[in-house]
PDB file of C-alpha atoms and ligand atoms in Angstrom:
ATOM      1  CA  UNK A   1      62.314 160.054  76.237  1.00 44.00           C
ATOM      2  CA  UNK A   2      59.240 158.313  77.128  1.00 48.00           C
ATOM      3  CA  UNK A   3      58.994 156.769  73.600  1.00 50.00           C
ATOM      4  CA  UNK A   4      62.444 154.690  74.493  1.00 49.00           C
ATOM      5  CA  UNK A   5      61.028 154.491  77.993  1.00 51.00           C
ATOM      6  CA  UNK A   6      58.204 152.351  76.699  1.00 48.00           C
ATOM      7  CA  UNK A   7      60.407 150.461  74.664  1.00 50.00           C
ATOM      8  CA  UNK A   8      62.538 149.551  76.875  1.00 51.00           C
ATOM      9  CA  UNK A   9      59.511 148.267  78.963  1.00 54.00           C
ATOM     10  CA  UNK A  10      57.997 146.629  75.667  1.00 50.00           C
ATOM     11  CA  UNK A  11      61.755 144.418  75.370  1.00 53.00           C
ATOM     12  CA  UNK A  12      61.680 143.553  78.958  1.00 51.00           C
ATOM     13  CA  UNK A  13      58.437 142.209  78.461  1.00 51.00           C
ATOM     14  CA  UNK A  14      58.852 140.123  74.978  1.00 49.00           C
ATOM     15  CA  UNK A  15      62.359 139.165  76.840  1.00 54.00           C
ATOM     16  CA  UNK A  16      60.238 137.910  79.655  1.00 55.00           C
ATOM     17  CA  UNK A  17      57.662 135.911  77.652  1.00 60.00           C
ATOM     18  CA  UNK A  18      60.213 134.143  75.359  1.00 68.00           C
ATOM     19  CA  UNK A  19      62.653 133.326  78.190  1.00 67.00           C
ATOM     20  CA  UNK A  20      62.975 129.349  77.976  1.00 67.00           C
ATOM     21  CA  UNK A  21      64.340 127.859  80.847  1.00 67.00           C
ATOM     22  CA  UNK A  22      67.375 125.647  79.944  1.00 63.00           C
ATOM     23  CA  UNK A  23      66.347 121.850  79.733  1.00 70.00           C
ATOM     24  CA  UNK A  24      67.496 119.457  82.757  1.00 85.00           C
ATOM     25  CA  UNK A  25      69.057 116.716  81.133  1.00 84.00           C
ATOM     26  CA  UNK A  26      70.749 116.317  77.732  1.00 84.00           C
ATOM     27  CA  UNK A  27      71.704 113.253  76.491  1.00 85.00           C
ATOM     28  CA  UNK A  28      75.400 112.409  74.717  1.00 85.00           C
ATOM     29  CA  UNK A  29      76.892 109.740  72.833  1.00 85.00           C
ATOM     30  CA  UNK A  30      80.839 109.231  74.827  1.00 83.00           C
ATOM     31  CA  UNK A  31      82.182 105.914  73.479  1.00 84.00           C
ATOM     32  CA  UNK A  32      79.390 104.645  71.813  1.00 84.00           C
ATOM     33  CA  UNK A  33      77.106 104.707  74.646  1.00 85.00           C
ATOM     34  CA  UNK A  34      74.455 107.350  75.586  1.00 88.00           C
ATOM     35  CA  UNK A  35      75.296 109.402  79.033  1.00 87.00           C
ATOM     36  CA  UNK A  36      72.342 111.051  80.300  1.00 89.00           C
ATOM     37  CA  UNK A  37      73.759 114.475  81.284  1.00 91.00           C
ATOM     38  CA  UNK A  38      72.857 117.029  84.727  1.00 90.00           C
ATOM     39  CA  UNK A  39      72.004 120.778  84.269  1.00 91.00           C
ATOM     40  CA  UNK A  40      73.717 122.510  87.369  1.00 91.00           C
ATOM     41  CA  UNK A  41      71.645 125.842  87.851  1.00 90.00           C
ATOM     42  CA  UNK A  42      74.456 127.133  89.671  1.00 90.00           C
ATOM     43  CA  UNK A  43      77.468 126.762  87.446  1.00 92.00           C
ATOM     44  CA  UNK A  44      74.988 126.697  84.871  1.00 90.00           C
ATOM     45  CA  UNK A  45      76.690 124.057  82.893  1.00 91.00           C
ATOM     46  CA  UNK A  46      75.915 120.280  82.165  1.00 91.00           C
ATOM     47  CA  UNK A  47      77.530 118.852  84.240  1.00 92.00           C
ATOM     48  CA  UNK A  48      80.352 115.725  82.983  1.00 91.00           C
ATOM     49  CA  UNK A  49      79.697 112.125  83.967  1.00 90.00           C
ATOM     50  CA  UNK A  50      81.522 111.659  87.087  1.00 90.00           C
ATOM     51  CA  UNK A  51      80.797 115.470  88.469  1.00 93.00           C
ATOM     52  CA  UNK A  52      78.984 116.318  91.046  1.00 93.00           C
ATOM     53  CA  UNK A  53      78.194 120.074  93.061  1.00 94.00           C
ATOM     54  CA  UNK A  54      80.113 121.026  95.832  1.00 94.00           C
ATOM     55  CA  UNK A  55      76.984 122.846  98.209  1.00 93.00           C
ATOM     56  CA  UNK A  56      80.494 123.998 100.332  1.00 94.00           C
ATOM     57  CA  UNK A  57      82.699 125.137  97.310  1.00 93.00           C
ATOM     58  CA  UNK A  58      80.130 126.385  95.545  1.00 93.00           C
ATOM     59  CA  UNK A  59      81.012 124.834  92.125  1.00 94.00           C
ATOM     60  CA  UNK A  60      80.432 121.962  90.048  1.00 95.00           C
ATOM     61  CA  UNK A  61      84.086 119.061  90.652  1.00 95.00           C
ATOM     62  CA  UNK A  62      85.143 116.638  88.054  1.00 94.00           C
ATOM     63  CA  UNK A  63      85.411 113.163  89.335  1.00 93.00           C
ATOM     64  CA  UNK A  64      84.282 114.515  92.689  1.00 94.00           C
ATOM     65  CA  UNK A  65      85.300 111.924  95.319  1.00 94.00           C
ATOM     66  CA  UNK A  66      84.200 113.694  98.836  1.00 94.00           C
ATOM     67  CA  UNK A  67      84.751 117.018 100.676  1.00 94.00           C
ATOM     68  CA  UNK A  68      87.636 117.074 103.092  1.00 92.00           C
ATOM     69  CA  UNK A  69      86.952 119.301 105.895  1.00 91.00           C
ATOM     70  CA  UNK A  70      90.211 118.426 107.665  1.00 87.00           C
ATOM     71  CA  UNK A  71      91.607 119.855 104.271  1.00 87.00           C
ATOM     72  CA  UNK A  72      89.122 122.340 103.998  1.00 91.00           C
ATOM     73  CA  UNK A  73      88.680 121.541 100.549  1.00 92.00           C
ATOM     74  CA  UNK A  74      87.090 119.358  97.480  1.00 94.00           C
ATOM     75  CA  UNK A  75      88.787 116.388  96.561  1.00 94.00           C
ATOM     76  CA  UNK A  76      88.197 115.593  93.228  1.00 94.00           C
ATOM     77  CA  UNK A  77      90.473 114.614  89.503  1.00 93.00           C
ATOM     78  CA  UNK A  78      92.947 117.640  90.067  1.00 93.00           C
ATOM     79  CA  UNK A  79      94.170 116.777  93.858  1.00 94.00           C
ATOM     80  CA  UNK A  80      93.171 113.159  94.094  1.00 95.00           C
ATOM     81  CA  UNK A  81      96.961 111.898  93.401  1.00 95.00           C
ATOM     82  CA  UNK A  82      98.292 114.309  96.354  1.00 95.00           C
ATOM     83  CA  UNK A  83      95.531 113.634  98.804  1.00 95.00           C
ATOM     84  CA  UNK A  84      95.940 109.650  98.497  1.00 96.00           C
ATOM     85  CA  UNK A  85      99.622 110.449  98.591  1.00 96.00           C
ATOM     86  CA  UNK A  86      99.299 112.485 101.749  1.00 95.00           C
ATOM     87  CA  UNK A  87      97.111 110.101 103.672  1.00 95.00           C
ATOM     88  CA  UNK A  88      99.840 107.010 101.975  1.00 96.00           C
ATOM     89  CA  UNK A  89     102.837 108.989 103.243  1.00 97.00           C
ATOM     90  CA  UNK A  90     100.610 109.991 106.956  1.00 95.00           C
ATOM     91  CA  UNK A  91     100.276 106.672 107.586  1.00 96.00           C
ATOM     92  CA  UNK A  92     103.521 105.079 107.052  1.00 96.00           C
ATOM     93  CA  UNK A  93     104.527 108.216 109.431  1.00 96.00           C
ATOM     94  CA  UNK A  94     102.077 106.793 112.373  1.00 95.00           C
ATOM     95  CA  UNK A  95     103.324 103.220 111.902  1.00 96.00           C
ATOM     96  CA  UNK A  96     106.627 104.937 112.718  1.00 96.00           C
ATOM     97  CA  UNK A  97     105.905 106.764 115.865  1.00 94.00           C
ATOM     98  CA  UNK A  98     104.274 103.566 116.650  1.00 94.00           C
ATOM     99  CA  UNK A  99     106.222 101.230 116.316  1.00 95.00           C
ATOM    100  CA  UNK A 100     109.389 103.436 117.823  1.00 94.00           C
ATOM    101  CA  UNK A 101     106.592 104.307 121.011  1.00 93.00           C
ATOM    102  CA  UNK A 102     105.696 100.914 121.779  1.00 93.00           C
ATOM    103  CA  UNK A 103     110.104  99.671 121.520  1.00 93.00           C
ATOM    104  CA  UNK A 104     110.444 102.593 124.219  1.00 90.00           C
ATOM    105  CA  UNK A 105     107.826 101.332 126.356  1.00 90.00           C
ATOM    106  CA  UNK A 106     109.213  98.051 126.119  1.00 90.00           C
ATOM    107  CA  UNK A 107     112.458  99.028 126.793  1.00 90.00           C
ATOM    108  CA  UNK A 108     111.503 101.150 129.814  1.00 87.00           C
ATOM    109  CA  UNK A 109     109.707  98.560 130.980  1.00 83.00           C
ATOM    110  CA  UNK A 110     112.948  96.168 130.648  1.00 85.00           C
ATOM    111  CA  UNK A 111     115.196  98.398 132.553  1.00 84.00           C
ATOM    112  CA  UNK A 112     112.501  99.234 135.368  1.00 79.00           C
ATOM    113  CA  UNK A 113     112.246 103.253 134.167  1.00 78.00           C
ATOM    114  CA  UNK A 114     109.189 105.044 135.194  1.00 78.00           C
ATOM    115  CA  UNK A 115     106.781 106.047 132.245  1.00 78.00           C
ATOM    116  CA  UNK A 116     105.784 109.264 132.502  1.00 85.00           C
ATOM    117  CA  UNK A 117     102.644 111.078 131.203  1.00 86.00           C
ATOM    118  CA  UNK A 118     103.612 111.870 127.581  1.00 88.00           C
ATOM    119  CA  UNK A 119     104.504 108.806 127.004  1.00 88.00           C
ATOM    120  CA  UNK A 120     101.469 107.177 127.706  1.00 89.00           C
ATOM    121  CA  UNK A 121      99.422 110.317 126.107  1.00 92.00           C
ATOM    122  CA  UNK A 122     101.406 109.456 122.959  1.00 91.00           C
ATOM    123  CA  UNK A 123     100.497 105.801 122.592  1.00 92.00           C
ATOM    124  CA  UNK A 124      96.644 106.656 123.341  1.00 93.00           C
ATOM    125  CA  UNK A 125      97.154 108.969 120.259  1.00 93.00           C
ATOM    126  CA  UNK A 126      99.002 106.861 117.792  1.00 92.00           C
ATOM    127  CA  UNK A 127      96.845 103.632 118.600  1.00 93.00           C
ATOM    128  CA  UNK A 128      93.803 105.689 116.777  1.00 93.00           C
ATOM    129  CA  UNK A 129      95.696 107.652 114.704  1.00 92.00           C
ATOM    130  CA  UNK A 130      97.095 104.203 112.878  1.00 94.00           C
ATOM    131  CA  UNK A 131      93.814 102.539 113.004  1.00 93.00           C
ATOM    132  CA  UNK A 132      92.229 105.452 111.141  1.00 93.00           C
ATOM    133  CA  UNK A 133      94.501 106.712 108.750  1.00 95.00           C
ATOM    134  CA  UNK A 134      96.240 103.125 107.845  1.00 95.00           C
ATOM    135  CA  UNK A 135      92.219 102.735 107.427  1.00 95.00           C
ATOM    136  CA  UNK A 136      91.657 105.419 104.892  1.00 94.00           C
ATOM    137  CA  UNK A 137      94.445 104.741 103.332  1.00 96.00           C
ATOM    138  CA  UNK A 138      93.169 101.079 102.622  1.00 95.00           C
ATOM    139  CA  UNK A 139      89.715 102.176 101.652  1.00 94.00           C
ATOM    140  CA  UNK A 140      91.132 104.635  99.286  1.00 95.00           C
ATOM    141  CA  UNK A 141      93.673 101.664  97.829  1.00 95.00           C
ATOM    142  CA  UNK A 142      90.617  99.377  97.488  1.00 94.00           C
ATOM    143  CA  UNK A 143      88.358 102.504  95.761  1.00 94.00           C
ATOM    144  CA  UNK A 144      91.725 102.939  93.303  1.00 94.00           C
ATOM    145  CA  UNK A 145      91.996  99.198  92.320  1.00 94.00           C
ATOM    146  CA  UNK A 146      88.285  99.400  91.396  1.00 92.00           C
ATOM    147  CA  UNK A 147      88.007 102.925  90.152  1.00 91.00           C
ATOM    148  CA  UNK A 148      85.252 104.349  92.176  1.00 91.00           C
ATOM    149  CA  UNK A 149      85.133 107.510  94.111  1.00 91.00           C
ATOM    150  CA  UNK A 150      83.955 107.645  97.851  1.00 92.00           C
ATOM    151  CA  UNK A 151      81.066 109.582  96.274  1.00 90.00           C
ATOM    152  CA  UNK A 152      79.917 106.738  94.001  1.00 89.00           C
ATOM    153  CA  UNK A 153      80.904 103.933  96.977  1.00 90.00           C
ATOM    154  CA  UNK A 154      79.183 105.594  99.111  1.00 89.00           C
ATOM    155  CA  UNK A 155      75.736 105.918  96.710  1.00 83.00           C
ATOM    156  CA  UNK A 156      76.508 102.523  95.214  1.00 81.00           C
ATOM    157  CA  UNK A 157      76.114 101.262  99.237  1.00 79.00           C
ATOM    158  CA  UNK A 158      73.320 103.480  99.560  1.00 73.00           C
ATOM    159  CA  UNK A 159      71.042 102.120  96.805  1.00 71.00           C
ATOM    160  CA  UNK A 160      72.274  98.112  97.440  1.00 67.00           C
ATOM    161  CA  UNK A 161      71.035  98.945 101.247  1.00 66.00           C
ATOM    162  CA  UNK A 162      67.808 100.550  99.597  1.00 63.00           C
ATOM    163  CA  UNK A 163      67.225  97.129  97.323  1.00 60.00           C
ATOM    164  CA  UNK A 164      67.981  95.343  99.968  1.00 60.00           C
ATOM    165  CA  UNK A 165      65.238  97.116 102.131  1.00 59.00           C
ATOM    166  CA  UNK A 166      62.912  97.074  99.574  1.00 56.00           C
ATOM    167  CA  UNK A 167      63.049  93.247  98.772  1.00 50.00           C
ATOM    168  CA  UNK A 168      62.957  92.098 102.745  1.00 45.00           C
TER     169      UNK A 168
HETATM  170 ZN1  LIG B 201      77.474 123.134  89.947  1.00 65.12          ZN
HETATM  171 ZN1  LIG B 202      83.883 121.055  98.363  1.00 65.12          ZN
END
């Protein structure tokens, strides 16, 4: 008993010694060119070019664009299509209301008809609502046509800003 007592703690101790840890970076050939790639110590994979970690999901997200928090969720190679879909789809819904809010108030206003609260409550609403989603919408258009994620626009802006900084 003790004998594979003290074996066991004789293992646990060579384990411990020849325990490597895994390298940081590891560096592939995709399309002829070399692509320096990540070591996530959570997912404890290397991570693809375009990835990045979720802190909030917990994982490692191919083509990771951003984190929705209004979706609650990662938005990233699977859902991309259905997200820029939604927000495509949300917006042509607020230019609706809109538009229809703004004929009503005109039309009101035409025939001398008293606006009442919700009315008014409604245009306050859609006049951001268009501005911001008709907004996304057009950033995410623009990130589509030049194949970017919000991740890599937004770290793209982030290290032209830091040049800039640096140089003036
Ligand atoms: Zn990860
Ligand atoms: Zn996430």
């Amino acid at each position: 008993m003790q004998h594979i007592h003290c074996q066991t703690r004789t293992d646990l101790l060579v384990r411990k010694t020849s325990y490597r840890p895994p390298p940081r970076t590891r560096e592939v050939l995709i399309n002829g060119q070399t692509v320096k790639l990540k070591y996530c110590f959570t997912c404890k994979i290397f991570r693809p070019p375009r990835a990045s970690h979720c802190s909030l999901c917990d994982n490692c997200v191919e083509r990771f664009d951003h984190h929705c928090p209004w979706v609650g969720n990662c938005v990233g190679r699977r859902n991309y299509r259905f997200f820029y879909l939604f927000i495509l789809s949300l917006s042509f819904l607020t230019i609706f209301i809109f538009a229809f809010v703004i004929t009503h108030v005109i039309l009101s206003k035409s025939i001398s008809i008293f606006l009442d609260g919700c009315t008014v409550l409604e245009v306050v609403v859609c006049f951001f609502s268009v501005w911001s989603i008709v907004g996304l919408s057009g950033f995410h258009t623009y990130l589509i046509s030049s194949n970017q994620t919000t991740n890599e626009d937004v770290s793209t802006s982030h290290s032209l800003l830091m040049l800039y900084l640096n140089i003036h």
